[in-house]
Coordinates of C-alpha atoms in Angstrom, one line a residue:
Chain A
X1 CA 13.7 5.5 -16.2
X2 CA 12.8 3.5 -19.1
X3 CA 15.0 0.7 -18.7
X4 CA 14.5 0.8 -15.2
X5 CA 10.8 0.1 -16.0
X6 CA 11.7 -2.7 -18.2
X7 CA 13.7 -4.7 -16.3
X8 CA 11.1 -3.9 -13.1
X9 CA 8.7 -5.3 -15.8
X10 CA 10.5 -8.5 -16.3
X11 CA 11.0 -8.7 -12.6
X12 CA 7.3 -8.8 -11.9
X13 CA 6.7 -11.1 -15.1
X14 CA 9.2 -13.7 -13.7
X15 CA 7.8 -14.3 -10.7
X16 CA 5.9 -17.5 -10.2
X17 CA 3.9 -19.2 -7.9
X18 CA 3.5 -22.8 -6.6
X19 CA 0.5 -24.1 -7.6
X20 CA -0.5 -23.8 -4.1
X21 CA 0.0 -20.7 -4.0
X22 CA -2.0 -19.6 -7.5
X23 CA -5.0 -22.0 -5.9
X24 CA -4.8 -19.7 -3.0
X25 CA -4.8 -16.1 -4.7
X26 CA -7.7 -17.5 -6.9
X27 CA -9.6 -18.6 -4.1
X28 CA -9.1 -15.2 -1.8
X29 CA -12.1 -13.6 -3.3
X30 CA -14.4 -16.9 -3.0
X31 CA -13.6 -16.6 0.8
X32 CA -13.6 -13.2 1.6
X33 CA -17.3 -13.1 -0.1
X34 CA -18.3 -16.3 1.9
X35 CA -17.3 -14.4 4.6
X36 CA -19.1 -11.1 3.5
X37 CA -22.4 -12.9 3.2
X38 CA -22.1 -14.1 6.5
X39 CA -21.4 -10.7 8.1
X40 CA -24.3 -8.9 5.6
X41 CA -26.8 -12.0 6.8
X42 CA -26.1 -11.3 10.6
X43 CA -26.5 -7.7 9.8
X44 CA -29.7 -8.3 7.9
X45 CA -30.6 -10.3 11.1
X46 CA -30.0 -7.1 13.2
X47 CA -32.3 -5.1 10.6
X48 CA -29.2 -3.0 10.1
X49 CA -29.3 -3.7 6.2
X50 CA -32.1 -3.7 3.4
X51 CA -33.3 -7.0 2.2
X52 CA -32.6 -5.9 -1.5
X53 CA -29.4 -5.1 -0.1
X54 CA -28.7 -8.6 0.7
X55 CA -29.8 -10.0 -2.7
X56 CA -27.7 -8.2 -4.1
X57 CA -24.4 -9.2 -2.8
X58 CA -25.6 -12.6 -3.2
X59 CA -25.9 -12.6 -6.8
X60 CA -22.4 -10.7 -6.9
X61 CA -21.1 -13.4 -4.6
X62 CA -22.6 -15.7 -6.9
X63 CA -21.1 -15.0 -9.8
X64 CA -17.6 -14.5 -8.5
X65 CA -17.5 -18.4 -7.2
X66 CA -19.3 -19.4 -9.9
X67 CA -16.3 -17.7 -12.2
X68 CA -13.7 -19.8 -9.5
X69 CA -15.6 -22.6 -10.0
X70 CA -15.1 -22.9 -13.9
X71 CA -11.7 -22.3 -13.7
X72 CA -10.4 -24.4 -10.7
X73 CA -9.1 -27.5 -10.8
X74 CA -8.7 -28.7 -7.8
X75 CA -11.2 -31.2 -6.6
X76 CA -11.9 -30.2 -2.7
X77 CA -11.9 -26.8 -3.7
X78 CA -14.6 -27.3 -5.9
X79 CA -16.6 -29.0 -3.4
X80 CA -15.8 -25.8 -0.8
X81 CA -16.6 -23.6 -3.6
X82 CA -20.2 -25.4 -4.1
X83 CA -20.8 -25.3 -0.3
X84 CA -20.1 -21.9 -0.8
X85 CA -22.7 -20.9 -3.7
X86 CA -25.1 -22.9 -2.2
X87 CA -24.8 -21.2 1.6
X88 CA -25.4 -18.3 -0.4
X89 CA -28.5 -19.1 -2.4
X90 CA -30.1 -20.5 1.1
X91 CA -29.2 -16.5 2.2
X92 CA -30.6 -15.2 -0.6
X93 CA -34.0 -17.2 -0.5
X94 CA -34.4 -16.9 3.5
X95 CA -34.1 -12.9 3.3
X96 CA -36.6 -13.2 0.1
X97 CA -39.0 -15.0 2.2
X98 CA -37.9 -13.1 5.4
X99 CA -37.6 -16.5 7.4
X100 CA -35.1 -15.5 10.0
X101 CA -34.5 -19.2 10.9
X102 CA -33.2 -19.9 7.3
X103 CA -31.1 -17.0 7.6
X104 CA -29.4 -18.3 10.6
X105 CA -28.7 -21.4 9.8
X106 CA -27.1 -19.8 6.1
X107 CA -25.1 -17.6 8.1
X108 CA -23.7 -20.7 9.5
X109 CA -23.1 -22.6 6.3
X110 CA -21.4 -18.7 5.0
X111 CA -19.1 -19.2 7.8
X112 CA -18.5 -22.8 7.3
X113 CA -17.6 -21.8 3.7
X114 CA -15.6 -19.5 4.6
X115 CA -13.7 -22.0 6.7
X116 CA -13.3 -24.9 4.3
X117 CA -12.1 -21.6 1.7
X118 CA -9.8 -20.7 4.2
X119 CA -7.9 -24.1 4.5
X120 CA -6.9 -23.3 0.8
X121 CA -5.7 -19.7 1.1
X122 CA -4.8 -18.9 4.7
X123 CA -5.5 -16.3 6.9
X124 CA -8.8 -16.0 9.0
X125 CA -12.3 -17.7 8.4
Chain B
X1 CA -13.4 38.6 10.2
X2 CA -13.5 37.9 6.3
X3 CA -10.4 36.2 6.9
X4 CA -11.6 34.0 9.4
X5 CA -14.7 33.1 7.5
X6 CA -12.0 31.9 4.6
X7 CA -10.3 30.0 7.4
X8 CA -13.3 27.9 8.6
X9 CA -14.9 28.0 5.3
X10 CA -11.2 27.0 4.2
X11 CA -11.0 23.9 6.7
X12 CA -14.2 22.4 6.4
X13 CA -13.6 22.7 2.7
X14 CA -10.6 20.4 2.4
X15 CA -12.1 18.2 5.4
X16 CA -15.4 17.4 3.2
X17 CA -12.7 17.3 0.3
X18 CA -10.1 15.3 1.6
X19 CA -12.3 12.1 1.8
X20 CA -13.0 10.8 -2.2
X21 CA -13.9 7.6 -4.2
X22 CA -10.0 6.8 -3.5
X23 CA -9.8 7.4 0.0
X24 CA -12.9 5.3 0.2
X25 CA -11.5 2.3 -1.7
X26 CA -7.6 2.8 -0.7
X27 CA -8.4 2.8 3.1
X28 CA -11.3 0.1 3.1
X29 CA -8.6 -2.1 1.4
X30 CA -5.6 -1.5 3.7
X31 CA -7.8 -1.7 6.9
X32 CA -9.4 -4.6 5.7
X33 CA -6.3 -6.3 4.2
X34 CA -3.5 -5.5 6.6
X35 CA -5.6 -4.1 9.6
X36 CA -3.3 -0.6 10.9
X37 CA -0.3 -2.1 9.0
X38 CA -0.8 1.2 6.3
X39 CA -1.6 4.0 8.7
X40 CA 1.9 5.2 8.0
X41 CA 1.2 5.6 3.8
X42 CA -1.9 7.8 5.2
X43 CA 0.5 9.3 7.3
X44 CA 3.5 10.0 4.7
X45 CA 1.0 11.2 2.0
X46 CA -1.1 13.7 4.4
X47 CA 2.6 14.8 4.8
X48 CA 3.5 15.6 1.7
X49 CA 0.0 17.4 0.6
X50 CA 0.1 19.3 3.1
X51 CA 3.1 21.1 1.8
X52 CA 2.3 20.9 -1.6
X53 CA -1.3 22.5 -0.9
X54 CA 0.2 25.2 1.4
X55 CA 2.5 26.1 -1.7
X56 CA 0.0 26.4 -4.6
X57 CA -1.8 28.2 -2.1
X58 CA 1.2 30.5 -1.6
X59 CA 1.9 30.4 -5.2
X60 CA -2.2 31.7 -6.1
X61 CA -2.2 34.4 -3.4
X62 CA 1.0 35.8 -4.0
X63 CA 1.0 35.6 -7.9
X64 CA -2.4 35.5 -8.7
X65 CA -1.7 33.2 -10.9
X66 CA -2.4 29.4 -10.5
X67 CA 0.1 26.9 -11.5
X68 CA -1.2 26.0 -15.2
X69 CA -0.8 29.8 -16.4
X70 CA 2.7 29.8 -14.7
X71 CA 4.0 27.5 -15.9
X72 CA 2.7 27.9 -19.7
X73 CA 4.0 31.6 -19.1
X74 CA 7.5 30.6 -17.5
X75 CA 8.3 27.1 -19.1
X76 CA 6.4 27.8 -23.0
X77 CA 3.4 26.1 -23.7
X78 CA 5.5 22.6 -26.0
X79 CA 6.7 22.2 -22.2
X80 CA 3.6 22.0 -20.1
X81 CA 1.5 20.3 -23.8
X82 CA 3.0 16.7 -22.2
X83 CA 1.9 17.1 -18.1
X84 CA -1.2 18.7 -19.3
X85 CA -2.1 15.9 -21.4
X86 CA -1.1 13.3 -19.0
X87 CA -2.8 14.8 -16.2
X88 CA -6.0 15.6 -18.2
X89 CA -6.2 11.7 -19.0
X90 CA -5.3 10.7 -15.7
X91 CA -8.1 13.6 -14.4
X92 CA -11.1 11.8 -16.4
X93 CA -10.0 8.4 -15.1
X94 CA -10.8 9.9 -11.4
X95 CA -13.9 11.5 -12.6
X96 CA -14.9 8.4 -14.1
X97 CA -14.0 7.0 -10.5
X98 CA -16.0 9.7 -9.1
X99 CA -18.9 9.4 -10.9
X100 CA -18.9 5.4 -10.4
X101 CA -18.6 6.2 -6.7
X102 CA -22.0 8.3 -6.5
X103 CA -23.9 5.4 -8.9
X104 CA -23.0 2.7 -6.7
X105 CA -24.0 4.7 -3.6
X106 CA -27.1 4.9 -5.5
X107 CA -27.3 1.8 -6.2
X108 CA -27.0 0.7 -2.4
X109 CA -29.8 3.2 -1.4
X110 CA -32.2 2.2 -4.1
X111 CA -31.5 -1.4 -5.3
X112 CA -31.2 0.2 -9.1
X113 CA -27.4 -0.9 -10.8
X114 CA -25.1 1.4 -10.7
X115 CA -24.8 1.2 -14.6
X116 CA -28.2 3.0 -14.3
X117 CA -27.1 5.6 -12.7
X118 CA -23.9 7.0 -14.5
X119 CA -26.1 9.4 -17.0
X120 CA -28.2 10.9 -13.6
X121 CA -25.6 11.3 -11.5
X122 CA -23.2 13.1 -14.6
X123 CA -26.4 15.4 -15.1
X124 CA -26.4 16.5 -11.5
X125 CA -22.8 16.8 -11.9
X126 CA -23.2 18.7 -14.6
X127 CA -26.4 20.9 -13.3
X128 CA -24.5 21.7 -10.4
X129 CA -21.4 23.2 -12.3
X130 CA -23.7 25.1 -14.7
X131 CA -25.8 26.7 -12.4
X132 CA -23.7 27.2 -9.3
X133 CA -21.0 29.9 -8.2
X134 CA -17.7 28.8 -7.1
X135 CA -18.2 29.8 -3.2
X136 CA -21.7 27.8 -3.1
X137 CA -20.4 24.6 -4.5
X138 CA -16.6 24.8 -2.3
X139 CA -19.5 25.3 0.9
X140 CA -22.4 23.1 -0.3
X141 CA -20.5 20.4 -0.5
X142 CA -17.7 20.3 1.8
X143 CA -20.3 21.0 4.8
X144 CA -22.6 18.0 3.7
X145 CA -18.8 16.1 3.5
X146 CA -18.9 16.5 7.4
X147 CA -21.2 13.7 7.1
X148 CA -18.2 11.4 6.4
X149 CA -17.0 12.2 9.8
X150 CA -18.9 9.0 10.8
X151 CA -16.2 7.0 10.3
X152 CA -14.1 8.5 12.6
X153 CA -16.9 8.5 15.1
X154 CA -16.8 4.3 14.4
X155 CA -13.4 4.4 14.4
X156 CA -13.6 6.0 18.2
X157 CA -16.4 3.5 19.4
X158 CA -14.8 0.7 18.4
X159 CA -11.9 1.7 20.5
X160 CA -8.8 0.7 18.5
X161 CA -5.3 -0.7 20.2
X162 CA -3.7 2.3 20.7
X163 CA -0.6 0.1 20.8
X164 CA -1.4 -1.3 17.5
X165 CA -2.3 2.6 15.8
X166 CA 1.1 3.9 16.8
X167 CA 2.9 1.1 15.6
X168 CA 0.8 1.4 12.2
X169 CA 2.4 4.7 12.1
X170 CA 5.9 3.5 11.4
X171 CA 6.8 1.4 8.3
X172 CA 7.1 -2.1 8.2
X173 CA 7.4 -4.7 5.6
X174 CA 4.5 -7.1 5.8
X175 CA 4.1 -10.5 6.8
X176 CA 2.2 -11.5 3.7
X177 CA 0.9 -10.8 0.4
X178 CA 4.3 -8.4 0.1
X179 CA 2.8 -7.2 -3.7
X180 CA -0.5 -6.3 -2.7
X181 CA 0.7 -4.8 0.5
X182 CA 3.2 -2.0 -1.9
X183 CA 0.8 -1.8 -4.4
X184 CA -2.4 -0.7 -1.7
X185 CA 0.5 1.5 -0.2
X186 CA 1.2 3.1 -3.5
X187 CA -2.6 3.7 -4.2
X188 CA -3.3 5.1 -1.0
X189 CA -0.8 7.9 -1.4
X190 CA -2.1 8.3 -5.1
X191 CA -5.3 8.3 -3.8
X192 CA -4.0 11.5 -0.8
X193 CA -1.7 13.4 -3.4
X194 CA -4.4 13.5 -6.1
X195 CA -3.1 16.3 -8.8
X196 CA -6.9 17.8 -9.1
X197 CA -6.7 18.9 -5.4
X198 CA -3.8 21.5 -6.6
X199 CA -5.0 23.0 -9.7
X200 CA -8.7 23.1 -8.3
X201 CA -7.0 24.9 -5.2
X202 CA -4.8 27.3 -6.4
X203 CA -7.5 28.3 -8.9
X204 CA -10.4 28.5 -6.1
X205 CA -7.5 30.9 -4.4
X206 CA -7.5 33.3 -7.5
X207 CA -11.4 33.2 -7.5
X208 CA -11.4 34.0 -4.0
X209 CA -9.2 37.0 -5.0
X210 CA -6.6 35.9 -2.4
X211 CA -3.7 38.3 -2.0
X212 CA -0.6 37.6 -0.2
X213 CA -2.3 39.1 3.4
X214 CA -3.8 35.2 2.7
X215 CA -0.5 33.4 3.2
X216 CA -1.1 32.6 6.7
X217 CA -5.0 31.3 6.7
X218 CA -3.8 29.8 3.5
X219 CA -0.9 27.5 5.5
X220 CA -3.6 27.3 8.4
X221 CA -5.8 26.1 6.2
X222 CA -3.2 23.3 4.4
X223 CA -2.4 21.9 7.8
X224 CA -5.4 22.1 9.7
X225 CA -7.6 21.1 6.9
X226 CA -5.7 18.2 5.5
X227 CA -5.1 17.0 8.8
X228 CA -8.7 16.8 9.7
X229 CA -9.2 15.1 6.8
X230 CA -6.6 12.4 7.0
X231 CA -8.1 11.6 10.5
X232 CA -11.4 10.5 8.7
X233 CA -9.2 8.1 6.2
X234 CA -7.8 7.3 9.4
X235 CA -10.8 6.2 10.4
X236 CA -11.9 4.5 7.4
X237 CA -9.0 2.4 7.4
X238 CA -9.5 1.3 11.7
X239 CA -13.1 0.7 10.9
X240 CA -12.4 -1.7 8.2
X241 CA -9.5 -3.8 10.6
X242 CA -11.7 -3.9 13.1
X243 CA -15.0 -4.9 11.4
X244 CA -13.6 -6.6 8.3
X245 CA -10.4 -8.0 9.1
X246 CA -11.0 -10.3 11.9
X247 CA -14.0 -11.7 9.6
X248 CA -11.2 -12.1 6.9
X249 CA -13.5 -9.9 4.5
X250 CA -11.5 -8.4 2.0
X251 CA -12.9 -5.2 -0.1
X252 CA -12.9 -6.6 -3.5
X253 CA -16.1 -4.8 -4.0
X254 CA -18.0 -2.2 -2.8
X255 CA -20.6 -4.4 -1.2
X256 CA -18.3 -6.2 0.9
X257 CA -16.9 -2.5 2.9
X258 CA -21.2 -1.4 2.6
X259 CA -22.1 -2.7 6.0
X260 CA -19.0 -2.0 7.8
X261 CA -20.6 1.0 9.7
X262 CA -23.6 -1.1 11.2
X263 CA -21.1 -2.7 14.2
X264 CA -21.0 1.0 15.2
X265 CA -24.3 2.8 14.3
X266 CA -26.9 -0.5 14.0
X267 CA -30.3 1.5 12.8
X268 CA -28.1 4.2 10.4
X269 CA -24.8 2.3 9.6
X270 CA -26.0 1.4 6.2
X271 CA -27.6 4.5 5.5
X272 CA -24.4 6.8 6.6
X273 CA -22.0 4.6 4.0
X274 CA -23.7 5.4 1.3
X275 CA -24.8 8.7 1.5
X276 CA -21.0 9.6 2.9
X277 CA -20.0 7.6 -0.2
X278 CA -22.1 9.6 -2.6
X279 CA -21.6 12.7 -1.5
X280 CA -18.3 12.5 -0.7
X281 CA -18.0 11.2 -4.2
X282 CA -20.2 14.0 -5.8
X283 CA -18.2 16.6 -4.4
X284 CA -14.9 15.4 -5.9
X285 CA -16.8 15.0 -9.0
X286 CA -17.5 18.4 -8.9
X287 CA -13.9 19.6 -8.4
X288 CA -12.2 16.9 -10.2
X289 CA -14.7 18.2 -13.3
X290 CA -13.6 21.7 -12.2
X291 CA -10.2 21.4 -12.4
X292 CA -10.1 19.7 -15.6
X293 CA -11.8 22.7 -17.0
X294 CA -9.7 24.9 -15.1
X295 CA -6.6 23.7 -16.0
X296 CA -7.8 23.3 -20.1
X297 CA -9.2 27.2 -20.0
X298 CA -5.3 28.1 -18.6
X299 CA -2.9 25.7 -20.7
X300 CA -4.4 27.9 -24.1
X301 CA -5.3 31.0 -22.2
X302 CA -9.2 30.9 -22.3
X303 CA -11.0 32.8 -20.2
X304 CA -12.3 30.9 -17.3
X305 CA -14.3 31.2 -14.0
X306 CA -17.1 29.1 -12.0
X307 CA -18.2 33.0 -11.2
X308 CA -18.4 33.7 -14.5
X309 CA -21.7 32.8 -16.5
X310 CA -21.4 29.9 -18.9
X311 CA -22.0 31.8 -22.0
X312 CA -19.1 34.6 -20.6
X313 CA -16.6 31.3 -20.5
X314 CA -18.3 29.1 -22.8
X315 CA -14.7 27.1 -23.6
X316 CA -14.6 26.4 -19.9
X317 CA -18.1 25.1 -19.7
X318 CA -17.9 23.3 -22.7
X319 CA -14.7 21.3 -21.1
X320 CA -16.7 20.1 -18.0
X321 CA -19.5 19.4 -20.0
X322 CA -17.7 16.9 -22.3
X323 CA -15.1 15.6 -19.7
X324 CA -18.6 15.0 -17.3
X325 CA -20.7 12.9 -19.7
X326 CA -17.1 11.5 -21.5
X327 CA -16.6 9.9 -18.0
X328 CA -20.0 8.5 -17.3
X329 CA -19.3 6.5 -20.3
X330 CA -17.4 3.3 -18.5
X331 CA -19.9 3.4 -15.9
X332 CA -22.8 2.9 -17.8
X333 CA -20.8 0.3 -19.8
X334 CA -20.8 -1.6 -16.7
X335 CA -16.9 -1.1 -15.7
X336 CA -16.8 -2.3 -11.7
X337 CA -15.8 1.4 -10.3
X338 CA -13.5 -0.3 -7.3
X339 CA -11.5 -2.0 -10.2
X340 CA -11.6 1.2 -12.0
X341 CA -10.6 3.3 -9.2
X342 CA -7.9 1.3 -7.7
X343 CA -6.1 1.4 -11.3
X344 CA -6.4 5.2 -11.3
X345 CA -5.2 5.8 -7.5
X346 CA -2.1 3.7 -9.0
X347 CA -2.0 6.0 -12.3
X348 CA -2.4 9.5 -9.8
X349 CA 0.8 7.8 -8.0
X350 CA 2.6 7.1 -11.3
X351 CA 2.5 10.6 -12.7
X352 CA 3.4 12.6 -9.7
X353 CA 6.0 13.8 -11.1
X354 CA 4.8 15.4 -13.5
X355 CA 3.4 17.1 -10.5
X356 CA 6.0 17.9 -8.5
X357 CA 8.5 18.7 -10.7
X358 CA 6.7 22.3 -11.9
X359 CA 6.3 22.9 -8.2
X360 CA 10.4 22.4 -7.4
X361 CA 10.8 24.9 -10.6
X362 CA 8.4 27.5 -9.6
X363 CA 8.4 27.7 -6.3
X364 CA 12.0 28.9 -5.8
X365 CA 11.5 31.7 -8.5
X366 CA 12.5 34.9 -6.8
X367 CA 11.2 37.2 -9.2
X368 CA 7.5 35.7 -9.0
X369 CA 7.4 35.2 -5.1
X370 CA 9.7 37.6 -3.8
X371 CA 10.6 36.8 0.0
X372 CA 7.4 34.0 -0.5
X373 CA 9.6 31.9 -2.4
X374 CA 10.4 28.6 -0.9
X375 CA 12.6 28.2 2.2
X376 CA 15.0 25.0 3.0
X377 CA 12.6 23.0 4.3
X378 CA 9.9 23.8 1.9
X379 CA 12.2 22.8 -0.7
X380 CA 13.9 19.9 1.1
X381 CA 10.0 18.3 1.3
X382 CA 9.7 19.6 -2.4
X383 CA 12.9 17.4 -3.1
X384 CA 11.7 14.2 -1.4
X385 CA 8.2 14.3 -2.8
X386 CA 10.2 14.2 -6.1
X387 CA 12.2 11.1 -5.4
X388 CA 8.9 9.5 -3.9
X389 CA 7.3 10.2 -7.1
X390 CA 10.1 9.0 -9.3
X391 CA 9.9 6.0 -7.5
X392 CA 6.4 5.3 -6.9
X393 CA 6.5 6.2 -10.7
X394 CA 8.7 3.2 -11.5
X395 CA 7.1 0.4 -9.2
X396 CA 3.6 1.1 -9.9
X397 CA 3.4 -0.8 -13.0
X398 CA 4.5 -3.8 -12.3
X399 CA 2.8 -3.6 -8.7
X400 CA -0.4 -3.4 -10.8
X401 CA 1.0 -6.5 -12.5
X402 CA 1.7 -8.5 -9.4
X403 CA -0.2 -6.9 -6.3
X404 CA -3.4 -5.5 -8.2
X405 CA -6.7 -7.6 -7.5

């Protein structure tokens, strides 16, 4: 079982990915939160969630792309992963001053995000 | 009639059991990853516990004994020292997981970080275990754990391709993301087969002073129980392909799976996910916390008992008590509990067999079960579960390497 274990160990080690792919495994998490935000904005729209709630996964969603954002390189990701943290501060500041309209049109930027993230990384917006 | 009580008490037991901090995170992730692409790990694993409950359920009624004082007895106690230790380690990591489970549900009801939580909830926990007997925590809990039967409700109203369900049921290799497709496979069935559900079972038979006129409501109970309570993972795992996949939301946190329930129940969705969360989540924290104590008290012989009064089996309570507040400790550190639990449904898969090697010994031991020993097909499922362990044993590690977020 041991060496088993090793070599299954060296297997996993070996394996590499394109820099395409790396870009696109780091930047799953940035998406699927760009997308989160937009689903927990419409469902703050439909009262169905708390407002603390809601500020809450926006400063989680915050930190995760602001963690992508110091460690990628690539320049239009970047940009997306701006468009992203600021879609979600507009979220966060529209349920704080429980403006409905601002928290429409965030939803839309979330989902725009979540587009331009999804160029990167595949899969859907 | 006392016999029927134990069935229906017995079922809604393991249906309010079933559904844990694993389940919870497992499912979210496979629905929300590869939509009804895992059905058939949910399926597979429900399987295999089924059996393995029904048997240390067999094993308890029949023997009186449960498996930790059999096996010390039958094996000597240098044999068992190793599984016991493993298991023991492996036992606080899913209290830990627990425990994490009921914060965060805290922390979604009352904006406070889960963080600040761990001490309260381990308290409760604890209060729970030191005041309560063993029939009023297996009942408390498991009938509030009906609540988790929302999902499957959800599951229903979002009316799911049947197509797409039955195919689920078969396995297929995936289209994408092959490493985290094995590695949410491997947790889910870590996160079904968890080793706490057999100690805390065959020693909840003994207190129930089961006899072997229980062997049938004890097999009822296995099949009709676990079942029940795969159908609400089921549902767990529909709800999140339906709601979460199409939005390409992936359950990298708690938050993300939170408001899953609203598409389905608007006013209350929020509410139900975390209340189901937390008490689904205390309730395995309870016989996760049990068990650990259970199995300690019979590896050196203790005496031991939720019936008894602590200071009658102080040992025992002493071993809750310290493995309760020793697991609190990484949530109050600030540990993320999905990260945490996802590591230990992989762990739970890695040492099964440590699990279900005593099981294949045992269970075919004439002289302890007489004609209750195990038949072919008991022990052709015993011999399976073994090779699925040896394996999922071997690939989990560097499946946590490569497919682990």
């Amino acid at each position: 079982v041991r060496k088993v274990l090793v070599v299954a160990l060296l297997l996993a080690s070996c394996t590499h990915d394109t820099p395409q792919q790396a870009l696109a495994k780091q930047l799953r998490p940035a998406k699927s939160w760009a997308a989160s935000l937009a689903f927990i904005g419409e469902a703050w729209l439909a009262n169905s969630v708390p407002s603390r709630f809601v500020a809450d996964s926006v400063s989680a969603a915050r930190d995760e792309l602001s963690t992508d954002r110091d460690s990628v390189r690539d320049a239009a990701a970047q940009h997306a992963l701006d468009d992203a943290a600021r879609a979600a501060t507009e979220l966060g500041i529209g349920v704080g001053a429980n403006n409905r309209r601002e928290v429409s049109d965030a939803i839309a930027r979330c989902h725009a995000a979540a587009r331009s993230l999804a160029h990167f990384t595949g899969g859907p917006s | 009639v006392k016999k029927t009580l134990t069935l229906g008490l017995g079922i809604v037991t393991s249906v309010g059991g079933f559904f844990d901090i694993g389940n919870i995170a497992t499912c979210t992730q496979a629905g929300a990853k590869f939509r009804f692409q895992l059905l058939w790990a949910l399926a597979l694993a429900t399987f295999v516990v089924i059996f393995l409950i029904e048997m240390s359920g067999r094993f308890a009624a029949v023997t009186k004994k449960p498996f930790p004082d059999a096996i010390r007895e039958h094996f000597g106690f240098t044999f068992w020292l190793l599984p016991f230790s493993v298991l023991t380690i492996v036992h606080l990591l899913v209290l830990a997981s627990e425990i994490g489970g009921v914060a965060f549900a805290m922390q979604l009801l009352t904006g406070i970080p889960a963080s600040a939580w761990a001490i309260p909830v381990a308290l409760l926990t604890w209060l729970f275990l030191w005041r309560a007997t063993f029939s009023t925590l297996e009942n408390s809990t498991s009938l509030l754990g009906l609540l988790t039967l929302a999902f499957v409700v959800a599951a229903i109203a979002h009316h799911p391709p049947r197509h797409e369900l039955v195919r689920g049921l078969v396995p297929t290799l995936p289209h994408h993301d092959p490493a985290q497709y094995w590695f949410i496979a491997v947790s889910l069935i870590g996160a079904v087969i968890a080793p706490y559900l057999f100690y805390f079972y065959s020693s909840g038979a003994v207190e129930d002073k089961w006899d072997a006129s229980y062997v049938p409501v004890n097999r009822a109970v296995a099949v009709i129980g676990m079942s029940f309570g795969a159908v609400i993972s089921a549902g767990a795992i529909v709800v999140a392909a339906v709601v979460l996949a199409p939005r390409g939301i992936e359950v990298n946190d708690y938050r993300q799976a939170a408001a899953m329930l609203t598409r389905a129940f608007p006013f209350w969705g929020f509410l139900l996910f975390a209340v189901s969360m937390g008490i689904a989540c205390l309730g395995a924290a309870i016989e996760v916390s049990l068990s650990m104590a259970y199995s300690t008290a019979q590896t050196f012989g203790w005496t031991w008992g939720e019936n008894l009064q602590p200071k009658d089996d102080s040992r025992f309570a002493l071993v809750y008590t310290v493995a309760i507040f020793g697991a609190a400790i990484p949530i109050l550190c600030g540990i993320d509990p999905l990260k945490l639990t996802l590591f230990t449904m992989a762990i739970s898969a890695a040492v099964l067999p440590f699990v279900a090697i005593p099981f294949l010994l045992l269970m075919n031991d004439r002289k302890l079960l007489g004609k209750y020993a195990n038949g072919i097909v008991s022990n052709a499922v015993v011999v399976i579960v073994v090779l699925l362990s040896l394996v999922l044993a071997v690939v989990t590690i560097p499946l946590a390497v490569t497919g682990g977020s």
